[in-house]
Amino acid sequence: MKQPAPPQLPALIKNNFFIEDEAYFEANRFTNSDHSYLTGKNIIIRQSELEKITLHKTRLDNFEASNVIFRNCDFSNIEWLKASFHQVIFEQCKLTGANFAESYLRDCQFHDCLCDFVSFSQGNLKVVTFANCRLTDSEFYNLKWQHINFINNDLTGSNWGHTSLNKLDFSNNKFYRIILEQENLRGLIVNSQQALVIAASLGLVIKD
């Protein structure tokens, strides 16, 4: 499996983060601030680190992050519509209800994140890893993807409608229910227990 390229960070200067249209940040370190319920357009962050930043129910249109680490941030119910993420790490972040719809993610990593009800619908994910994340009731509807790696996540209730599953490996993750379409199952890699869950979801009656 192809692995995401890590962020490349220079020496960082501590700075104050803010939400403002067309704001541009580079080589900064931001910590401990709350910018919830705000809106912004065309904000760019490059080669920076954000720790304990709260953007609850914030809307950021055409947002761009490149070579960025988000650590212990609260992005619950954020709207990142048509955003771009390149060589970005989300580490121990709260992303419950986050909306990445129609966004582009390349060389990105999600580690130990809460991603319940997150949406990547109609997005484009290339070389992306999800590890030890809770992705219950998440949306991967109509997704374009290449080289997605899932490691020890909870995918219960996730929706994969209108998404090709060929060569996608769910086998070392868990789910007790999942939304899949029979016509897109070809090539999906699962373990025996997951196969039973999928079969039941398609209406098969399984006898011991």
C-alpha positions as a printed Julia matrix, in Angstrom:
208×3 Matrix{Float64}:
   0.0     0.0    0.0
   1.33    3.4   -0.98
   1.99    5.57   2.08
   1.2     9.31   2.37
   4.12   11.71   2.11
   4.56   13.48   5.48
   4.32   17.25   5.92
   7.52   19.21   5.4
   7.82   21.88   8.09
  10.46   24.61   8.51
  11.25   26.35  11.81
   7.89   27.66  13.0
   7.04   31.08  14.42
   4.36   31.24  17.1
   1.47   33.36  15.89
  -2.2    34.1   16.51
  -4.71   32.36  14.26
  -7.76   34.22  12.95
 -10.59   33.75  10.46
 -10.7    36.32   7.67
 -11.37   36.08   3.93
  -8.17   35.62   1.88
  -6.03   35.13   5.02
  -2.65   33.52   4.3
  -0.47   31.77   6.89
   2.94   30.15   6.4
   5.56   28.68   8.78
   3.42   29.4   11.85
   2.5    27.55  15.02
  -0.95   28.24  16.44
  -2.21   27.03  19.82
  -5.19   27.29  22.16
  -7.75   29.5   20.46
 -11.46   29.25  19.6
 -12.94   30.5   16.33
 -16.29   28.73  16.37
 -19.38   29.79  14.4
 -17.38   31.97  11.99
 -17.16   31.95   8.2
 -14.25   32.55   5.85
 -13.35   32.17   2.18
 -10.11   31.36   0.38
  -8.01   30.91   3.54
  -4.59   29.3    2.95
  -2.37   27.61   5.54
   1.05   26.25   4.52
   3.88   24.56   6.41
   2.3    25.15   9.8
   1.11   23.4   12.95
  -2.18   23.99  14.74
  -2.72   22.56  18.23
  -5.86   22.8   20.38
  -7.61   25.08  17.89
 -11.43   25.0   18.0
 -13.48   25.63  14.86
 -16.86   24.26  15.94
 -19.54   24.89  13.3
 -17.17   27.12  11.34
 -17.61   27.36   7.56
 -14.48   27.69   5.41
 -15.15   27.79   1.66
 -12.31   27.01  -0.76
  -9.94   26.37   2.15
  -6.41   25.18   1.37
  -3.96   23.43   3.71
  -0.56   22.22   2.52
   2.14   20.61   4.7
   0.12   21.15   7.87
  -0.29   19.24  11.15
  -3.57   19.56  13.07
  -3.1    18.21  16.59
  -5.79   17.9   19.3
  -8.08   20.29  17.44
 -11.88   20.43  17.65
 -13.33   20.63  14.15
 -16.74   19.2   15.01
 -19.46   20.17  12.51
 -17.03   22.28  10.49
 -17.82   22.81   6.79
 -14.82   22.46   4.51
 -16.64   22.56   1.2
 -14.48   22.17  -1.92
 -11.35   22.38   0.2
  -7.85   21.18  -0.69
  -5.54   19.26   1.68
  -2.03   18.23   0.63
   0.45   16.47   2.94
  -1.71   17.06   6.01
  -1.93   15.13   9.3
  -4.96   15.14  11.6
  -3.8    13.75  14.96
  -6.19   13.15  17.87
  -8.68   15.62  16.42
 -12.44   15.76  16.94
 -14.05   15.75  13.5
 -17.57   14.68  14.46
 -19.96   15.88  11.75
 -17.19   17.54   9.73
 -18.14   18.08   6.1
 -15.37   17.56   3.52
 -17.87   17.35   0.63
 -16.32   17.82  -2.82
 -12.88   18.28  -1.25
  -9.54   17.04  -2.56
  -7.17   15.22  -0.19
  -3.72   14.07  -1.28
  -1.08   12.47   1.01
  -3.19   12.93   4.14
  -3.29   11.02   7.43
  -5.95   10.7   10.12
  -4.66    9.22  13.39
  -6.72    8.55  16.54
  -9.49   10.9   15.44
 -13.2    10.99  16.26
 -14.86   11.09  12.85
 -18.44   10.05  13.55
 -20.86   11.42  10.93
 -17.99   12.92   8.92
 -18.66   13.32   5.19
 -16.22   12.87   2.32
 -19.06   12.59  -0.2
 -18.21   13.48  -3.79
 -14.63   14.02  -2.72
 -11.35   12.9   -4.25
  -8.95   11.06  -1.92
  -5.5     9.99  -3.13
  -2.98    8.28  -0.84
  -4.9     8.75   2.41
  -4.56    6.74   5.62
  -7.13    6.38   8.41
  -5.67    4.71  11.53
  -7.37    4.05  14.88
 -10.26    6.38  14.04
 -13.94    6.13  14.87
 -15.77    6.59  11.58
 -19.25    5.47  12.58
 -22.07    6.64  10.3
 -19.52    8.37   8.06
 -20.21    9.2    4.42
 -18.0     8.04   1.55
 -20.78    8.42  -1.0
 -19.85    8.86  -4.66
 -16.16    8.98  -3.73
 -13.22    8.97  -6.13
 -10.19    7.39  -4.52
  -6.76    5.86  -5.03
  -4.63    4.18  -2.35
  -6.84    4.58   0.73
  -5.53    2.61   3.7
  -7.82    1.74   6.64
  -6.1     0.44   9.8
  -8.02   -0.53  12.94
 -10.96    1.84  12.47
 -14.63    1.52  13.41
 -16.57    1.77  10.13
 -19.96    0.83  11.57
 -22.78    2.47   9.63
 -20.51    4.03   7.01
 -22.1     4.7    3.62
 -20.26    3.65   0.45
 -23.04    4.16  -2.08
 -22.02    4.91  -5.67
 -18.36    4.23  -4.81
 -16.18    1.56  -6.4
 -14.76   -0.76  -3.72
 -12.33   -2.67  -5.92
  -9.07   -3.39  -4.0
 -10.29   -1.54  -0.9
  -9.27   -3.47   2.24
 -11.63   -3.45   5.24
 -10.3    -6.66   6.76
  -8.48   -5.23   9.79
 -11.25   -2.8   10.7
 -14.63   -3.44  12.34
 -18.26   -2.78  11.5
 -21.56   -4.28  12.65
 -23.59   -2.68   9.9
 -22.54   -0.94   6.71
 -24.15    0.53   3.59
 -22.8    -0.99   0.39
 -24.19   -1.58  -3.1
 -24.03   -5.06  -4.59
 -22.87   -3.8   -7.98
 -19.8    -2.17  -6.39
 -18.66   -5.06  -4.18
 -16.35   -6.69  -6.7
 -12.76   -6.7   -5.42
 -13.56   -5.55  -1.87
 -11.29   -7.25   0.7
 -13.0    -8.32   3.93
 -12.61  -10.96   6.64
 -15.08  -13.81   7.18
 -17.09  -12.04   9.9
 -17.43   -8.94   7.75
 -18.58  -11.07   4.83
 -21.48  -12.32   6.96
 -22.46   -8.76   7.92
 -22.4    -7.7    4.26
 -24.36  -10.74   3.15
 -27.04  -10.06   5.76
 -27.24   -6.41   4.69
 -27.96   -7.6    1.13
 -30.87   -9.7    2.31
 -29.3   -13.14   2.51
 -30.56  -15.46   5.25
 -27.58  -17.23   6.79
 -28.02  -20.48   8.73
 -25.4   -21.9   11.11
